[in-house]
Amino acid sequence: MFETLRDGWDQMNGWLFETLVQPLLYAAGLMEWAEDAFEWMDFALFGLLQVLIIYAICRPLEAWMPVEPRSDRRSIRTDVIYTLLTRLGLLPLIAFVAFASMEARVSGLVADSGWVPPTLETLFPILREWPLLALCVYIVVLDFGEYWRHRFQHMFPWWWALHSIHHAQRQMTFWTDDRNHIIDDMIGAVWFGGLALLIGVPPGQFPIVVVILRLAEALSHANVRLNFGALGERLFVSPRFHRLHHGVLGSGESGKNFAVLLPVWDMIFRTGDFERHRYPETGDPELPEALATGGWLHQQWAGLRRMGAALIGRG
Amino acid sequence: MRLSRAQLLRLVPGLALAAAAPARAQVTAGTPPGSTANSPNPASSNGDLVYVLNSGEANILVLDGTTREERKRIPVLREVHHLALTPDGNTLMVGDSGANEMLFINPATGELRKREVLSNPYHLGFSPDGRRLVITSLRRDQVDIYGWDGSALTLQKRLSAPDMPSHLAFRPDNAVVYVTLQGNGQLVAISLETLEPLWSMDVGPEPAGVIWHNDRLLIGIMGSDHVAVVDPATQAIERTIAVGRGAHALFPAPKGGPIFVTSRVDSRISLLDPGTLAVTRTLRVPGGPDCISIDPQGRLWVTLRWQGRIAVIDPETGKMEVQRAGRSPHGILYASVAAQRAAATN
């Protein structure tokens, strides 16, 4: 069955590429980028599939065990717009492609010296024989990077000015995951893509890593009364674990539960709260109302102004 | 891609554990050929193997040349695109460009003999005398010239070659290698005596494949619909031959047979008469035909880049059979046991 699915997926991609994308590239005189464009299209379609999977998993859970009623549908619609703009992996992909070109140049210079940079597999040869283990290692390293990016988002005032858009949502659902300022997204893409290249994530595995982390992030934002139990809460970030981070006591510089996928980072750096029965309200009353209930453009503008104020010391 | 789609689909629903076995290649040569119900061809195996480089899936698919059954998949680190047989036919070199590795494989068995760290091997080919291996690096804008003593490679020269050096061809006297530059529409000639560029010329938008043929260079112009015929002595384009949009790579049949030209946008293979270079036949091949290897029966083994498949085509009858290979299959080689002395580059 999997083989049939794989083949079907490739046939669909191939047909779309040959019918729509490749003729456009040819007409535009960009055929030298055909292979990269094919990768991008595959990635974008995969992103669409990803949204559908997330919806299929999270929406029934939210309907089954909601923490709070869906009373502010307008606010949720804004989050859906955020998702559609960013969920297809466009920004991480741009960062990765840009970094891949840059990395190729830098590697070329390095290769001139006779030294070829190692990958994780060359440092740890066992990973070469166990690709799934290699994938797990990549995910752990990248998740560690995401933990610290999240810490910095709360630590630096100018960064918190951007990230507070994410925390202003009082009607948190699985759509809230992508509620970020576009500058924040760009920084995140550069951070994530740069780290991926630093440790040598194979381009083909990059989308898989993105999908796994995105799935975890979407579920953690879901409006669902769900914890993973005493042990599970310490293994993977649950909706309960992350809701606490979005509560009044959790946000800001003294926040808790920063982990994206693996709570072990919160345990190591003593920022974890594993009290399993608290499902606080989300949002931050100290933030401007525009960040909570404004439209996408309104929120982006407000975030930009707040960042500017923070940078000149008035925020 | 390091993981197959099947592995990925297991991963996403969280059912990955069963797939977490080592990916070490397993030779299944002992399996009776044609013994499975899914065998595409019940004929007995003659020992020939077909190598398909799945550039988007990080593996090399090894098929039985007769039954077309999968023998094994050799895992690689990043992206394998092109390959070359050593002049003695005893070793198959496969470049893993993203991983900076060259793989050395026994073409008769599919056994991976060794891996060697080497800068970004994209396209590669041996000079006719077998003493040099030239490697183009598409993403790093460099051409590397290696010496080959029959067992080891020694870097002799690294040349900067902007923009996007792609395919290559040798002058039969071993004096010059010609490289297409996809990014700036040029062909560059490099002396293999001084190891310095000799000249360059505009040949058309996004030139890709290039071969030496009857004292001329034939170049697939991917940004257009033709093959450019270049006289290297005068550095002039003598004529163009319309073959189809996205003209890509050229593959001459042995013993003076036709020249096969793939066109990616129009998805076709054109047959050129080797004497007149006129198009004698056009085969419709959906899926983005890319590289071709020709088996002893004269059939074409073609990678269909955009469909993750390969096609086996009888150019006489036009009959085509396709089967799944992996994501973005690129280079391909039919390694004939009987004719393994014939060096091949793909």
XYZ file of C-alpha atoms in Angstrom:
661
model
C 0.000 0.000 0.000
C 2.825 2.394 0.900
C 4.467 1.715 -2.433
C 1.225 2.583 -4.192
C 0.905 5.792 -2.168
C 4.492 6.748 -2.943
C 4.025 6.131 -6.608
C 0.735 8.003 -6.656
C 2.306 10.961 -4.909
C 5.191 11.055 -7.361
C 2.868 10.737 -10.330
C 0.790 13.656 -9.122
C 3.904 15.757 -8.506
C 5.358 14.818 -11.858
C 2.167 15.637 -13.702
C 1.816 19.024 -12.000
C 5.446 19.857 -12.641
C 5.370 18.859 -16.281
C 2.017 20.494 -16.932
C 2.296 23.729 -14.990
C 5.693 24.538 -13.524
C 8.213 23.375 -16.107
C 6.580 25.178 -19.065
C 6.638 28.379 -17.005
C 10.317 27.896 -16.196
C 11.046 27.279 -19.848
C 9.130 30.371 -20.928
C 10.960 32.442 -18.324
C 14.378 31.130 -19.355
C 14.942 29.514 -15.979
C 15.426 25.888 -16.929
C 18.701 25.682 -15.033
C 16.581 25.874 -11.876
C 14.197 23.087 -12.937
C 15.509 20.590 -10.412
C 15.313 23.068 -7.540
C 11.811 24.088 -8.624
C 10.759 20.452 -8.642
C 12.013 20.077 -5.076
C 10.205 23.240 -4.035
C 6.915 22.119 -5.559
C 7.163 18.777 -3.844
C 7.870 20.577 -0.587
C 4.909 22.940 -0.988
C 2.508 20.118 -1.795
C 3.858 18.251 1.158
C 3.126 21.338 3.262
C -0.448 21.282 2.076
C -0.718 17.644 3.041
C 0.752 18.583 6.394
C -2.019 21.131 7.038
C -4.625 18.525 6.181
C -3.039 15.976 8.528
C -2.861 18.483 11.348
C -6.472 19.468 10.812
C -7.577 15.828 10.717
C -5.836 15.104 14.020
C -6.362 18.307 15.983
C -9.823 19.434 15.024
C -11.633 16.297 16.244
C -9.649 16.452 19.476
C -10.676 20.061 20.017
C -14.306 19.168 19.399
C -14.077 16.193 21.743
C -12.313 17.642 24.795
C -12.110 21.443 24.532
C -10.552 23.430 27.343
C -12.763 26.406 26.521
C -15.561 27.162 24.047
C -14.707 28.631 20.642
C -16.239 32.009 21.298
C -13.984 34.257 19.231
C -14.181 32.860 15.716
C -12.850 36.051 14.133
C -9.624 35.675 16.050
C -9.356 32.050 14.960
C -9.856 33.088 11.342
C -6.890 35.438 11.689
C -4.812 32.503 12.896
C -5.958 30.463 9.902
C -4.633 33.232 7.649
C -1.308 33.048 9.471
C -1.236 29.316 8.876
C -2.039 29.539 5.201
C 0.671 32.152 4.750
C 3.383 30.285 6.536
C 2.448 26.651 7.043
C 3.544 25.563 3.620
C 7.084 25.889 4.839
C 7.783 28.777 2.518
C 10.017 30.717 4.851
C 12.102 27.788 6.096
C 12.451 26.671 2.523
C 13.637 30.063 1.335
C 16.130 30.171 4.167
C 17.293 26.651 3.408
C 17.686 27.273 -0.306
C 19.492 30.540 0.343
C 21.732 28.872 2.891
C 22.295 25.878 0.622
C 23.697 28.159 -2.088
C 25.798 30.047 0.411
C 26.923 26.815 2.033
C 27.947 25.462 -1.376
C 30.115 28.529 -1.957
C 31.675 28.407 1.472
C 32.236 24.662 1.192
C 33.895 25.236 -2.162
C 36.327 27.648 -0.574
C 36.951 25.218 2.246
C 37.404 22.370 -0.216
C 40.102 24.407 -1.918
C 42.086 24.026 1.261
C 41.836 20.281 0.921
C 39.568 19.887 3.934
C 35.982 18.768 3.423
C 33.609 19.604 6.288
C 32.263 16.567 8.127
C 28.611 15.721 8.508
C 27.057 14.079 11.551
C 27.388 10.759 9.748
C 31.087 11.161 9.189
C 31.578 12.086 12.835
C 29.384 9.216 14.013
C 29.594 6.488 11.354
C 26.897 4.375 12.983
C 24.378 6.964 11.798
C 25.253 6.078 8.226
C 23.832 2.597 8.696
C 20.774 3.722 10.647
C 19.062 6.518 8.717
C 16.102 6.635 11.086
C 18.450 6.985 14.027
C 20.217 9.761 12.130
C 16.879 11.452 11.610
C 16.150 11.234 15.344
C 19.511 12.794 16.153
C 18.829 15.646 13.744
C 15.445 16.218 15.351
C 16.915 16.274 18.861
C 19.620 18.758 17.865
C 17.201 21.003 16.014
C 14.681 20.820 18.857
C 17.422 21.926 21.229
C 18.059 24.868 18.939
C 14.370 25.715 18.905
C 14.238 25.625 22.709
C 16.944 28.263 22.911
C 15.437 30.385 20.166
C 12.238 30.355 22.170
C 14.100 31.340 25.321
C 15.692 34.264 23.471
C 12.305 35.332 22.114
C 11.251 35.889 25.704
C 14.601 37.199 26.928
C 15.328 40.110 24.591
C 12.799 42.989 24.723
C 12.899 43.676 20.977
C 12.353 40.008 20.221
C 9.598 39.710 22.820
C 7.911 42.712 21.134
C 7.552 40.538 18.048
C 6.855 37.264 19.795
C 4.137 38.815 21.967
C 1.826 38.637 18.933
C 1.940 34.888 19.420
C 1.163 35.203 23.124
C -1.636 37.741 22.778
C -4.120 35.162 21.479
C -6.841 34.546 24.050
C -8.594 31.958 21.898
C -5.762 29.515 21.456
C -6.291 26.654 18.999
C -4.035 24.490 16.872
C -4.118 27.275 14.262
C -2.317 29.579 16.731
C 0.987 27.841 16.106
C 1.752 30.045 13.104
C 0.608 33.310 14.655
C 3.963 35.060 14.418
C 5.330 38.334 13.181
C 6.853 37.892 9.746
C 10.219 39.194 10.993
C 10.056 36.671 13.809
C 9.344 33.980 11.202
C 12.296 35.082 9.113
C 14.645 35.016 12.067
C 13.303 31.598 12.963
C 13.805 30.348 9.402
C 17.394 31.559 9.322
C 18.029 30.060 12.767
C 16.502 26.705 11.919
C 17.848 26.467 8.369
C 21.303 27.605 9.462
C 21.483 25.031 12.240
C 20.234 22.331 9.861
C 23.058 23.077 7.465
C 25.614 23.375 10.233
C 24.980 19.813 11.344
C 24.513 18.628 7.773
C 20.852 17.687 7.590
C 20.341 16.098 4.175
C 18.113 18.347 2.061
C 15.754 15.454 1.525
C 15.295 14.932 5.256
C 14.745 18.600 5.986
C 11.028 18.500 5.110
C 10.542 15.456 7.333
C 12.114 17.223 10.288
C 9.944 20.266 9.608
C 6.812 18.124 9.430
C 7.523 16.357 12.716
C 8.258 19.567 14.602
C 5.262 21.317 13.015
C 2.925 18.500 13.965
C 4.164 18.637 17.540
C 3.802 22.401 17.682
C 0.281 22.412 16.260
C -0.894 19.744 18.677
C 0.678 21.576 21.607
C -1.410 24.659 20.825
C -4.661 22.748 20.427
C -7.624 23.729 22.553
C -7.840 20.286 24.075
C -7.848 19.080 27.660
C -5.099 16.536 27.254
C -1.966 15.610 29.159
C 0.333 12.705 28.433
C 0.518 11.335 31.971
C 3.319 11.509 34.516
C 5.920 9.969 32.221
C 4.585 11.137 28.869
C 4.584 14.772 29.982
C 8.332 14.440 30.443
C 8.867 12.815 27.078
C 6.863 14.970 24.693
C 5.283 18.389 24.866
C 1.537 18.037 25.423
C -1.306 20.536 24.910
C -1.419 20.932 28.702
C 2.311 21.566 28.976
C 2.313 24.262 26.319
C -0.978 25.868 27.437
C 0.715 26.729 30.668
C 3.381 28.547 28.685
C 0.622 30.609 27.077
C -1.028 31.393 30.436
C -0.529 34.681 32.205
C 1.959 33.148 34.586
C 3.848 31.475 31.802
C 4.583 34.206 29.317
C 7.150 36.965 29.485
C 10.719 36.770 30.671
C 9.914 34.539 33.623
C 8.074 32.057 31.463
C 7.870 28.309 31.794
C 7.723 25.378 29.420
C 9.639 26.655 26.415
C 10.214 23.289 24.777
C 8.814 22.627 21.311
C 8.940 18.840 21.135
C 11.037 17.482 23.996
C 10.430 18.751 27.568
C 13.838 17.422 28.566
C 15.316 20.840 27.784
C 12.977 22.466 30.318
C 14.022 19.826 32.831
C 17.723 20.417 32.219
C 17.473 24.197 32.347
C 14.894 24.242 35.141
C 12.138 25.970 33.248
C 9.637 23.109 33.315
C 6.292 22.934 35.091
C 4.830 19.461 35.141
C 1.764 20.137 37.281
C -0.610 18.109 35.205
C -4.031 19.465 36.029
C -3.727 23.149 35.252
C -5.278 24.476 32.045
C -5.006 28.260 32.473
C -6.602 30.865 30.266
C -4.273 32.079 27.567
C -3.302 35.594 26.497
C -1.520 38.417 28.241
C -3.686 41.311 29.560
C -0.697 43.650 29.549
C -0.389 43.480 25.773
C -2.150 45.961 23.442
C -5.610 44.876 22.332
C -4.536 45.189 18.690
C -2.223 42.220 19.153
C -5.050 40.096 20.473
C -7.977 40.950 18.237
C -6.591 42.945 15.306
C -6.405 41.528 11.807
C -3.204 40.110 10.300
C -1.980 43.413 8.929
C -2.908 45.309 12.078
C -0.967 42.855 14.217
C 2.054 42.992 11.935
C 2.158 46.770 12.084
C 1.682 46.848 15.848
C 4.453 44.300 16.294
C 6.814 46.296 14.121
C 6.158 49.476 16.079
C 6.648 47.684 19.372
C 9.940 46.252 18.173
C 11.105 49.694 17.075
C 10.177 51.142 20.445
C 12.010 48.360 22.226
C 15.112 48.914 20.149
C 15.279 52.606 21.036
C 14.543 51.892 24.659
C 10.966 53.109 24.807
C 9.265 49.759 24.854
C 16.028 11.888 0.265
C 17.538 9.697 2.890
C 14.221 8.095 3.718
C 11.907 6.574 1.243
C 8.344 7.814 1.058
C 7.261 4.574 2.631
C 9.459 5.217 5.621
C 8.169 8.751 5.794
C 4.570 7.651 5.726
C 5.329 5.284 8.551
C 6.989 8.100 10.429
C 4.206 10.608 10.250
C 1.554 8.509 11.967
C 4.135 7.461 14.531
C 4.511 3.925 13.278
C 8.185 4.166 12.536
C 9.606 1.605 14.909
C 9.153 -1.333 12.626
C 11.101 0.460 9.922
C 14.070 1.287 12.103
C 16.189 -1.611 11.007
C 19.670 -0.980 9.662
C 19.708 0.219 6.085
C 22.783 -1.814 5.264
C 22.609 -3.032 1.733
C 21.733 -6.714 1.446
C 22.823 -8.651 -1.571
C 20.086 -10.979 -2.679
C 21.938 -12.574 -5.494
C 20.949 -15.989 -4.239
C 17.294 -15.335 -4.795
C 16.063 -17.301 -7.788
C 15.357 -14.768 -10.492
C 11.778 -14.377 -11.518
C 10.599 -16.195 -8.432
C 8.178 -13.589 -7.131
C 4.649 -13.024 -8.264
C 5.447 -9.412 -9.089
C 8.286 -10.178 -11.401
C 7.955 -7.947 -14.432
C 9.791 -10.431 -16.561
C 9.899 -14.165 -15.903
C 13.097 -14.680 -17.911
C 16.201 -16.074 -16.240
C 18.743 -13.605 -14.973
C 21.972 -13.330 -16.943
C 23.776 -11.535 -14.141
C 23.500 -8.060 -15.612
C 22.693 -5.319 -13.161
C 21.142 -1.900 -13.633
C 22.115 0.986 -11.388
C 19.654 3.838 -10.891
C 20.775 6.881 -8.926
C 17.807 8.193 -6.935
C 19.006 11.743 -6.397
C 16.044 12.764 -4.255
C 15.971 9.663 -2.100
C 19.611 9.137 -1.180
C 19.998 5.637 -2.500
C 21.160 3.660 -5.486
C 18.635 1.180 -6.764
C 20.164 -1.999 -8.162
C 17.935 -3.979 -10.493
C 18.361 -7.322 -12.153
C 18.971 -6.511 -15.796
C 16.813 -9.358 -17.025
C 13.940 -9.641 -14.605
C 14.015 -5.981 -13.558
C 13.489 -7.074 -9.976
C 15.056 -5.024 -7.224
C 18.276 -6.634 -6.015
C 19.199 -4.073 -3.399
C 19.334 -0.420 -2.522
C 22.677 1.045 -1.596
C 22.180 3.857 0.925
C 24.095 7.062 0.285
C 24.357 10.200 2.364
C 22.926 12.995 0.250
C 22.463 13.324 -3.500
C 23.762 10.966 -6.169
C 23.490 12.307 -9.704
C 26.026 10.848 -12.097
C 28.337 7.873 -12.454
C 31.240 6.553 -14.457
C 32.843 3.169 -14.982
C 36.587 3.064 -14.546
C 38.451 2.408 -17.812
C 39.013 -1.249 -16.905
C 35.302 -1.650 -16.237
C 35.969 -3.094 -12.801
C 34.734 -0.230 -10.673
C 31.685 1.927 -10.825
C 32.211 5.418 -9.451
C 29.155 7.263 -8.201
C 29.383 10.866 -7.076
C 27.418 11.932 -4.003
C 27.602 15.674 -4.568
C 25.869 16.845 -1.381
C 27.957 14.584 0.825
C 31.329 15.302 -0.785
C 31.847 11.594 -1.335
C 32.746 9.275 -4.160
C 31.433 5.738 -3.899
C 33.357 2.861 -5.433
C 31.133 -0.078 -6.328
C 31.769 -3.465 -7.869
C 29.506 -3.224 -10.918
C 29.187 -6.981 -11.237
C 27.789 -7.513 -7.744
C 26.658 -4.140 -6.404
C 29.108 -4.484 -3.530
C 30.175 -1.137 -2.096
C 33.946 -1.319 -1.935
C 34.765 2.024 -0.378
C 33.827 5.659 0.018
C 36.253 8.469 -0.489
C 35.971 12.090 0.623
C 36.014 14.275 -2.440
C 34.712 17.743 -3.178
C 31.167 17.934 -4.586
C 31.229 15.362 -7.402
C 28.301 16.151 -9.711
C 29.106 15.055 -13.238
C 32.152 12.955 -14.012
C 33.904 11.279 -16.870
C 37.181 9.578 -17.744
C 39.362 10.818 -20.557
C 39.576 8.357 -23.473
C 43.065 7.221 -22.401
C 41.723 6.554 -18.918
C 44.395 8.605 -17.210
C 42.228 11.459 -16.029
C 38.879 11.859 -14.349
C 37.173 15.223 -14.757
C 34.471 16.229 -12.285
C 32.127 19.182 -12.605
C 30.640 20.802 -9.536
C 27.360 22.440 -10.514
C 26.745 24.253 -7.247
C 30.324 25.250 -6.563
C 31.212 26.519 -10.011
C 34.358 24.441 -10.208
C 35.887 21.837 -12.469
C 38.291 19.369 -10.889
C 40.814 17.414 -12.920
C 42.078 14.259 -11.235
C 44.806 11.892 -12.231
C 43.826 8.177 -12.214
C 46.478 5.483 -11.902
C 44.053 2.602 -11.937
C 43.465 2.596 -8.210
C 43.563 6.113 -6.778
C 42.555 9.636 -7.654
C 44.917 12.571 -7.326
C 43.669 16.119 -7.683
C 45.782 17.837 -10.322
C 43.878 21.041 -10.855
C 40.808 22.857 -9.593
C 39.451 25.461 -11.956
C 36.861 28.086 -11.195
C 34.150 27.734 -13.846
C 31.213 30.032 -13.334
C 28.375 29.576 -13.917
C 26.973 26.113 -13.089
C 29.344 23.710 -14.886
C 27.238 20.779 -15.938
C 28.081 18.061 -18.488
C 31.394 17.286 -20.157
C 32.940 15.651 -23.211
C 36.494 14.827 -24.278
C 38.348 15.277 -27.506
C 39.381 11.767 -28.613
C 43.080 12.677 -28.492
C 42.789 13.359 -24.736
C 43.990 16.927 -25.209
C 40.833 18.844 -24.335
C 37.746 18.514 -22.166
C 34.660 20.560 -22.974
C 32.256 21.630 -20.221
C 28.826 23.208 -20.566
C 28.008 26.091 -18.248
C 24.279 26.092 -17.587
C 24.213 29.426 -15.808
C 25.698 31.617 -18.537
C 24.977 29.665 -21.712
C 28.588 28.948 -22.531
C 30.832 26.077 -23.466
C 34.348 26.161 -22.095
C 37.296 24.212 -23.494
C 39.986 23.183 -21.016
C 43.387 21.907 -22.035
C 44.323 18.615 -20.407
C 47.957 19.387 -21.159
C 48.264 22.762 -19.435
C 45.159 22.226 -17.281
C 44.059 25.755 -18.120
C 41.015 27.056 -19.998
C 41.595 27.497 -23.715
C 38.515 29.322 -24.850
C 34.810 29.700 -24.210
C 31.874 30.560 -26.419
C 28.147 31.225 -26.235
C 26.137 28.209 -27.347
C 22.576 28.981 -26.199
C 20.481 29.249 -23.059
C 21.161 26.670 -20.347
C 23.323 24.180 -22.256
C 23.357 20.720 -20.696
C 24.565 17.497 -22.332
C 27.539 17.516 -24.671
C 29.190 14.782 -26.758
C 32.034 14.585 -29.272
C 30.822 13.328 -32.642
C 32.684 13.323 -35.968
C 34.974 16.218 -35.037
C 32.032 18.261 -33.816
C 30.469 18.907 -30.446
C 26.754 18.269 -30.102
C 25.168 20.215 -27.254
C 21.644 19.946 -25.832
C 20.302 23.458 -25.322
C 17.931 23.023 -22.400
C 16.609 26.584 -22.472
C 15.608 26.071 -26.069
C 14.447 23.269 -28.342
C 17.517 22.203 -30.224
C 20.912 20.574 -30.364
C 23.706 22.976 -31.285
C 26.416 21.614 -33.566
C 29.690 23.324 -32.744
C 32.922 23.178 -34.677
C 35.563 23.383 -31.935
C 38.226 24.348 -34.470
C 36.445 27.543 -35.442
C 34.397 27.895 -32.280
C 31.291 28.493 -34.333
C 27.808 27.044 -34.223
C 27.454 25.362 -37.584
C 23.814 24.493 -37.333
C 21.025 23.660 -34.950
C 18.788 20.603 -34.952
C 15.275 21.001 -33.554
C 14.460 18.117 -31.213
C 11.949 19.459 -28.681
C 11.744 21.996 -25.876
C 14.140 21.445 -23.022
C 16.764 19.580 -25.083
C 18.905 17.985 -22.429
C 21.368 15.136 -22.904
C 22.723 13.064 -25.787
C 23.615 9.387 -25.866
C 25.205 7.764 -28.915
C 24.321 4.154 -29.557
C 27.281 1.795 -29.955
C 28.504 0.648 -33.348
C 27.380 3.722 -35.247
C 23.765 3.554 -34.180
C 21.534 6.560 -33.708
C 22.149 9.361 -31.246
C 19.410 9.601 -28.654
C 18.502 13.068 -27.354
C 16.254 13.649 -24.355
C 13.998 16.717 -24.182
C 12.620 17.421 -20.767
C 9.881 19.960 -21.444
C 8.365 18.173 -24.425
C 9.115 14.842 -22.730
C 10.485 13.026 -25.716
C 13.504 11.177 -27.027
C 14.641 12.087 -30.526
C 16.727 9.735 -32.646
C 19.361 11.429 -34.787
C 20.951 9.796 -37.779
C 24.658 9.611 -36.880
C 25.711 10.640 -40.371
C 23.347 13.454 -41.260
C 22.177 14.319 -37.746
C 18.638 14.470 -39.092
C 15.852 13.488 -36.714
C 14.690 10.073 -37.857
C 12.201 9.318 -35.148
C 10.644 10.831 -32.045
C 9.511 8.785 -29.069
C 6.994 10.277 -26.663
C 8.264 9.557 -23.133
C 6.210 11.249 -20.393
C 7.851 11.985 -17.062
C 10.879 14.101 -17.898
C 13.358 11.726 -19.588
C 16.878 12.488 -18.404
C 19.719 9.973 -18.619
C 19.857 6.895 -20.825
C 21.808 3.656 -20.728
C 21.703 1.242 -23.637
C 21.672 -2.497 -23.005
C 23.192 -5.161 -25.291
C 19.815 -5.692 -26.949
C 19.729 -2.035 -27.909
C 16.951 -1.153 -25.491
C 17.019 2.194 -23.755
C 16.925 2.352 -19.973
C 15.743 5.859 -19.205
C 15.302 7.733 -15.949
C 12.012 9.633 -15.758
C 13.048 12.358 -13.405
C 9.701 13.888 -12.492
C 7.777 10.655 -12.047
C 10.213 8.678 -9.915
C 10.288 5.917 -12.506
C 12.463 4.370 -15.150
C 11.377 3.344 -18.619
C 12.691 0.513 -20.745
C 12.146 1.342 -24.381
C 12.646 -0.638 -27.551
C 13.628 2.096 -30.005
C 12.715 -0.114 -32.951
C 9.107 -0.668 -31.989
C 8.649 2.238 -29.607
C 7.327 -0.169 -26.968
C 7.854 1.270 -23.512
C 7.555 -0.299 -20.086
C 7.864 1.729 -16.898
C 8.438 0.854 -13.279
C 8.997 2.697 -10.061
C 12.607 3.500 -9.085
C 12.670 6.183 -6.388
C 12.507 9.903 -6.002
C 14.071 11.975 -8.769
C 16.076 9.202 -10.501
C 18.964 10.693 -12.443
C 22.013 8.735 -13.637
C 21.516 5.170 -14.853
C 23.806 2.378 -16.012
C 23.079 -1.002 -17.489
C 26.120 -2.984 -16.355
C 26.428 -5.864 -18.736
C 28.506 -8.767 -17.545
C 29.471 -9.532 -21.127
C 30.391 -6.004 -22.071
C 31.797 -4.627 -18.874
C 34.953 -3.568 -20.563
C 33.131 -0.779 -22.340
C 33.617 2.270 -20.199
C 30.492 4.288 -19.739
C 29.607 7.654 -18.394
C 26.095 8.738 -17.615
